Amino acid sequence: MLIGISDLIYRYHKNSQPILDIPTWQVEAGERVFLHGPSGSGKTTLLNLLAGILVCNQKHNPGTLEVLGQPLHRLRPGQRDRWRAQHIGVVFQQFNLIPYLNALQNIQLGAHFGKGKDTKSHSHELLETLGINASLAEKKCSQLSIGQQQRVAIARSLINRPELLIVDEPTSALDAENRAAFMQLLLRQVEKHNTTLLFVSHDLSLSEGMTRVEALSDFNRAGARQ
Ligand SMILES: Nc1ncnc2c1ncn2[C@@H]1O[C@H](COP(=O)(O)OP(=O)(O)OP(=O)(O)O)[C@@H](O)[C@H]1O
């Protein structure tokens, strides 16, 4: 099992209503899961917990959340950041690229925190596969188009060959044609490396090619109360 959740309750403040109340949820290795739900239903919160960006304080937010068998709350913050860099790739809604660094430098920065294996040739290869040629790779990211920045963000998320790739709706700024091209590139990469994918969006038209399509409210009891 790649992701295992049981009896997870998450609230941002100790006296507030839970955003997530998940009795059980699992993802097996190799699945490509498309998770949808309305704005504000807790999708990003769940992704941040799975990436160890948010953690469950066991006193107020009990339950178990394991990725690759590792309960993330048991790691100290620095250990968690290293663990994430080695096992999980994340593409954020806003990409989070460093604007004054070029594509290659952004990717190398991601590689620095990871497993550190033959990253230079792998960076070039990934960028090439994702349609970023050598001259584009040397431009500052702030000078790239949104579609190009998105491809750099995918390359960065894959540089450490993560077992799990988490993608948080990064297509909203794109037109339909570019959205479809982005999805094709993404799926080709995860299939090639047999990466488990968790893709979150409200746009169900992006779910083609996924192995499981699920609404957060199907397994989140807090969603039923909202
Ligand atoms: N840091 C925070 N502190 C307190 N409440 C928060 C925080 N971040 C999010 N929330 C609240 O948690 C709920 C779920 O937010 P979340 O961002 O997880 O939803 P979402 O489904 O990803 O929405 P969207 O599709 O609009 O991105 C919302 O009601 C939001 O206001």
Short mmCIF file of C-alpha atoms and ligand atoms in Angstrom, two decimals:
data_model
loop_
_atom_site.label_atom_id
_atom_site.label_comp_id
_atom_site.label_asym_id
_atom_site.label_seq_id
_atom_site.Cartn_x
_atom_site.Cartn_y
_atom_site.Cartn_z
CA MET A 1 0.00 0.00 0.00
CA LEU A 2 1.38 3.41 -0.91
CA ILE A 3 -1.00 5.64 1.06
CA GLY A 4 -2.89 4.41 4.12
CA ILE A 5 -5.21 6.60 6.17
CA SER A 6 -7.31 5.50 9.10
CA ASP A 7 -9.46 7.52 11.52
CA LEU A 8 -7.86 10.77 10.42
CA ILE A 9 -9.42 13.93 11.79
CA TYR A 10 -7.89 17.26 10.80
CA ARG A 11 -8.89 20.73 11.95
CA TYR A 12 -6.81 23.88 11.53
CA HIS A 13 -7.59 25.19 15.03
CA LYS A 14 -8.25 23.05 18.04
CA ASN A 15 -11.84 24.24 18.58
CA SER A 16 -12.87 24.55 14.94
CA GLN A 17 -14.89 22.09 12.86
CA PRO A 18 -12.82 19.36 11.22
CA ILE A 19 -12.01 19.90 7.55
CA LEU A 20 -11.21 16.20 7.17
CA ASP A 21 -12.75 13.23 8.97
CA ILE A 22 -11.64 10.14 7.08
CA PRO A 23 -12.35 6.71 8.61
CA THR A 24 -10.31 4.91 5.97
CA TRP A 25 -8.70 5.57 2.58
CA GLN A 26 -5.98 3.75 0.68
CA VAL A 27 -4.03 4.10 -2.54
CA GLU A 28 -2.05 1.19 -3.95
CA ALA A 29 1.29 1.57 -5.72
CA GLY A 30 0.90 2.30 -9.43
CA GLU A 31 -2.62 3.77 -9.18
CA ARG A 32 -3.43 7.07 -10.91
CA VAL A 33 -6.08 8.66 -8.72
CA PHE A 34 -8.12 11.68 -9.77
CA LEU A 35 -9.62 13.36 -6.72
CA HIS A 36 -12.30 15.97 -7.18
CA GLY A 37 -14.55 18.09 -4.99
CA PRO A 38 -15.86 21.64 -4.76
CA SER A 39 -13.72 24.60 -3.77
CA GLY A 40 -13.08 24.64 -0.03
CA SER A 41 -13.87 20.95 0.51
CA GLY A 42 -10.38 20.11 1.81
CA LYS A 43 -8.49 18.73 -1.22
CA THR A 44 -5.39 20.88 -0.76
CA THR A 45 -5.45 20.22 2.98
CA LEU A 46 -5.33 16.46 2.30
CA LEU A 47 -2.49 16.86 -0.21
CA ASN A 48 -0.52 18.98 2.24
CA LEU A 49 -0.93 16.29 4.91
CA LEU A 50 0.20 13.58 2.46
CA ALA A 51 3.24 15.65 1.49
CA GLY A 52 4.08 16.30 5.16
CA ILE A 53 3.69 20.05 4.65
CA LEU A 54 0.94 19.96 7.29
CA VAL A 55 1.11 17.42 10.11
CA CYS A 56 -1.45 15.92 12.42
CA ASN A 57 -0.89 17.04 15.97
CA GLN A 58 -1.94 13.79 17.64
CA LYS A 59 -3.60 15.55 20.57
CA HIS A 60 -6.11 17.53 18.51
CA ASN A 61 -5.91 15.66 15.19
CA PRO A 62 -5.65 11.96 15.89
CA GLY A 63 -5.52 9.10 13.41
CA THR A 64 -2.98 7.50 11.16
CA LEU A 65 -1.59 8.75 7.88
CA GLU A 66 1.18 6.69 6.29
CA VAL A 67 2.96 7.10 2.99
CA LEU A 68 5.13 4.14 1.93
CA GLY A 69 4.54 2.73 5.42
CA GLN A 70 6.00 5.84 7.08
CA PRO A 71 3.74 7.64 9.60
CA LEU A 72 4.66 11.23 8.73
CA HIS A 73 3.88 12.74 12.15
CA ARG A 74 6.66 10.61 13.68
CA LEU A 75 9.34 12.49 11.69
CA ARG A 76 10.86 15.71 13.00
CA PRO A 77 10.40 18.72 10.63
CA GLY A 78 13.90 18.49 9.07
CA GLN A 79 13.62 14.71 8.64
CA ARG A 80 10.19 15.18 7.07
CA ASP A 81 11.53 17.66 4.50
CA ARG A 82 14.31 15.23 3.52
CA TRP A 83 11.87 12.33 3.42
CA ARG A 84 9.53 14.32 1.16
CA ALA A 85 12.38 15.28 -1.19
CA GLN A 86 13.36 11.63 -1.54
CA HIS A 87 9.95 10.03 -1.98
CA ILE A 88 7.32 12.56 -3.06
CA GLY A 89 7.12 14.93 -6.01
CA VAL A 90 4.73 17.85 -5.71
CA VAL A 91 3.38 20.17 -8.40
CA PHE A 92 1.65 23.08 -6.70
CA GLN A 93 -1.21 25.22 -8.02
CA GLN A 94 1.20 28.16 -8.39
CA PHE A 95 4.21 25.98 -9.42
CA ASN A 96 6.44 27.60 -6.72
CA LEU A 97 9.41 27.99 -9.06
CA ILE A 98 12.11 30.45 -8.04
CA PRO A 99 11.56 33.24 -10.59
CA TYR A 100 15.14 34.57 -10.80
CA LEU A 101 16.67 31.12 -11.38
CA ASN A 102 16.55 29.41 -14.75
CA ALA A 103 14.78 26.10 -15.40
CA LEU A 104 17.90 24.02 -14.95
CA GLN A 105 18.80 25.75 -11.67
CA ASN A 106 15.27 25.27 -10.33
CA ILE A 107 15.48 21.56 -11.07
CA GLN A 108 18.98 21.21 -9.67
CA LEU A 109 17.75 22.81 -6.44
CA GLY A 110 15.09 20.09 -6.20
CA ALA A 111 17.77 17.48 -6.88
CA HIS A 112 20.01 18.89 -4.16
CA PHE A 113 17.49 17.89 -1.49
CA GLY A 114 16.88 14.47 -2.98
CA LYS A 115 18.81 11.28 -3.55
CA GLY A 116 21.54 13.02 -5.58
CA LYS A 117 22.04 10.38 -8.29
CA ASP A 118 23.23 11.41 -11.81
CA THR A 119 20.98 14.45 -11.58
CA LYS A 120 22.67 16.61 -14.21
CA SER A 121 22.09 14.33 -17.16
CA HIS A 122 18.67 13.39 -15.79
CA SER A 123 17.68 17.13 -15.59
CA HIS A 124 18.64 17.70 -19.23
CA GLU A 125 16.85 14.54 -20.32
CA LEU A 126 13.68 15.41 -18.39
CA LEU A 127 13.56 18.97 -19.71
CA GLU A 128 14.13 17.73 -23.25
CA THR A 129 11.34 15.14 -22.90
CA LEU A 130 9.02 17.83 -21.57
CA GLY A 131 9.73 20.11 -24.54
CA ILE A 132 12.07 22.60 -22.85
CA ASN A 133 15.11 22.91 -25.14
CA ALA A 134 18.59 24.00 -24.05
CA SER A 135 18.05 27.70 -24.76
CA LEU A 136 14.72 27.82 -22.89
CA ALA A 137 16.31 25.94 -19.98
CA GLU A 138 18.72 28.86 -19.52
CA LYS A 139 16.05 31.55 -19.32
CA LYS A 140 14.90 32.83 -15.95
CA CYS A 141 11.63 31.15 -15.02
CA SER A 142 9.92 34.56 -14.73
CA GLN A 143 10.50 34.93 -18.50
CA LEU A 144 8.82 31.65 -19.43
CA SER A 145 5.19 31.27 -20.46
CA ILE A 146 2.74 29.70 -17.99
CA GLY A 147 2.72 26.45 -20.00
CA GLN A 148 6.54 26.35 -20.02
CA GLN A 149 6.71 27.05 -16.28
CA GLN A 150 4.30 24.22 -15.73
CA ARG A 151 6.53 21.81 -17.64
CA VAL A 152 9.54 22.95 -15.61
CA ALA A 153 7.49 22.32 -12.45
CA ILE A 154 6.75 18.75 -13.61
CA ALA A 155 10.43 18.18 -14.41
CA ARG A 156 11.39 19.44 -10.95
CA SER A 157 8.80 17.21 -9.27
CA LEU A 158 10.17 14.14 -11.07
CA ILE A 159 13.90 14.77 -10.74
CA ASN A 160 14.33 12.55 -7.68
CA ARG A 161 12.27 9.73 -9.24
CA PRO A 162 9.61 9.89 -6.52
CA GLU A 163 7.37 6.92 -5.75
CA LEU A 164 4.40 9.30 -5.34
CA LEU A 165 3.57 12.35 -7.45
CA ILE A 166 1.04 14.81 -6.04
CA VAL A 167 -0.41 17.36 -8.43
CA ASP A 168 -2.69 20.15 -7.20
CA GLU A 169 -4.77 21.56 -10.07
CA PRO A 170 -2.05 23.36 -11.98
CA THR A 171 -4.01 23.80 -15.21
CA SER A 172 -6.47 26.57 -14.40
CA ALA A 173 -4.40 29.25 -16.17
CA LEU A 174 -4.29 27.24 -19.42
CA ASP A 175 -6.64 27.04 -22.38
CA ALA A 176 -8.27 23.71 -23.27
CA GLU A 177 -5.65 22.70 -25.84
CA ASN A 178 -2.72 23.37 -23.49
CA ARG A 179 -4.52 21.63 -20.64
CA ALA A 180 -4.87 18.48 -22.75
CA ALA A 181 -1.19 18.67 -23.79
CA PHE A 182 -0.15 19.09 -20.15
CA MET A 183 -2.17 16.06 -19.07
CA GLN A 184 -0.68 13.92 -21.84
CA LEU A 185 2.86 14.87 -20.85
CA LEU A 186 2.17 14.18 -17.22
CA LEU A 187 0.57 10.78 -17.82
CA ARG A 188 3.34 9.71 -20.19
CA GLN A 189 5.92 10.47 -17.49
CA VAL A 190 4.13 8.65 -14.68
CA GLU A 191 3.45 5.61 -16.86
CA LYS A 192 7.08 5.46 -17.98
CA HIS A 193 8.38 5.42 -14.41
CA ASN A 194 5.40 3.58 -12.86
CA THR A 195 4.91 6.49 -10.46
CA THR A 196 1.77 6.56 -8.31
CA LEU A 197 -0.20 9.71 -9.14
CA LEU A 198 -2.63 11.67 -7.01
CA PHE A 199 -4.14 14.45 -9.13
CA VAL A 200 -6.57 16.95 -7.63
CA SER A 201 -8.92 19.16 -9.59
CA HIS A 202 -12.51 20.31 -9.88
CA ASP A 203 -12.38 19.81 -13.64
CA LEU A 204 -13.62 16.28 -14.31
CA SER A 205 -12.73 16.63 -17.99
CA LEU A 206 -9.09 16.10 -16.94
CA SER A 207 -9.73 12.64 -15.52
CA GLU A 208 -9.10 10.71 -18.74
CA GLY A 209 -6.25 8.22 -18.37
CA MET A 210 -6.64 7.87 -14.59
CA THR A 211 -7.22 4.47 -13.01
CA ARG A 212 -9.54 5.78 -10.26
CA VAL A 213 -11.84 8.81 -10.13
CA GLU A 214 -13.13 9.69 -6.70
CA ALA A 215 -14.92 12.55 -4.93
CA LEU A 216 -13.37 13.63 -1.63
CA SER A 217 -16.88 13.57 -0.12
CA ASP A 218 -17.08 9.81 -0.87
CA PHE A 219 -14.66 9.11 1.98
CA ASN A 220 -14.54 12.38 3.96
CA ARG A 221 -17.31 12.53 6.54
CA ALA A 222 -16.51 16.19 7.32
CA GLY A 223 -17.44 16.94 3.69
CA ALA A 224 -20.95 15.63 4.33
CA ARG A 225 -21.40 18.18 7.14
CA GLN A 226 -20.17 21.22 5.14
N1 LIG B 1 -4.26 27.74 6.91
C1 LIG B 1 -5.59 27.63 7.11
N2 LIG B 1 -6.14 27.99 8.29
C2 LIG B 1 -7.46 27.87 8.50
N3 LIG B 1 -8.34 27.39 7.60
C3 LIG B 1 -7.85 27.00 6.41
C4 LIG B 1 -6.46 27.11 6.09
N4 LIG B 1 -6.27 26.65 4.82
C5 LIG B 1 -7.48 26.28 4.37
N5 LIG B 1 -8.43 26.49 5.32
C6 LIG B 1 -9.87 26.19 5.19
O1 LIG B 1 -10.02 24.78 5.01
C7 LIG B 1 -11.05 24.50 4.08
C8 LIG B 1 -10.50 23.59 2.98
O2 LIG B 1 -9.55 24.31 2.22
P1 LIG B 1 -8.73 23.62 1.04
O3 LIG B 1 -7.77 24.64 0.51
O4 LIG B 1 -8.17 22.35 1.54
O5 LIG B 1 -9.90 23.33 -0.01
P2 LIG B 1 -9.82 22.89 -1.54
O6 LIG B 1 -10.83 21.82 -1.72
O7 LIG B 1 -8.41 22.58 -1.92
O8 LIG B 1 -10.27 24.23 -2.30
P3 LIG B 1 -9.87 24.77 -3.79
O9 LIG B 1 -10.46 23.81 -4.76
O10 LIG B 1 -10.55 26.12 -3.82
O11 LIG B 1 -8.37 24.88 -3.85
C9 LIG B 1 -11.58 25.84 3.58
O12 LIG B 1 -12.76 26.14 4.29
C10 LIG B 1 -10.47 26.82 3.94
O13 LIG B 1 -11.00 28.09 4.20
#
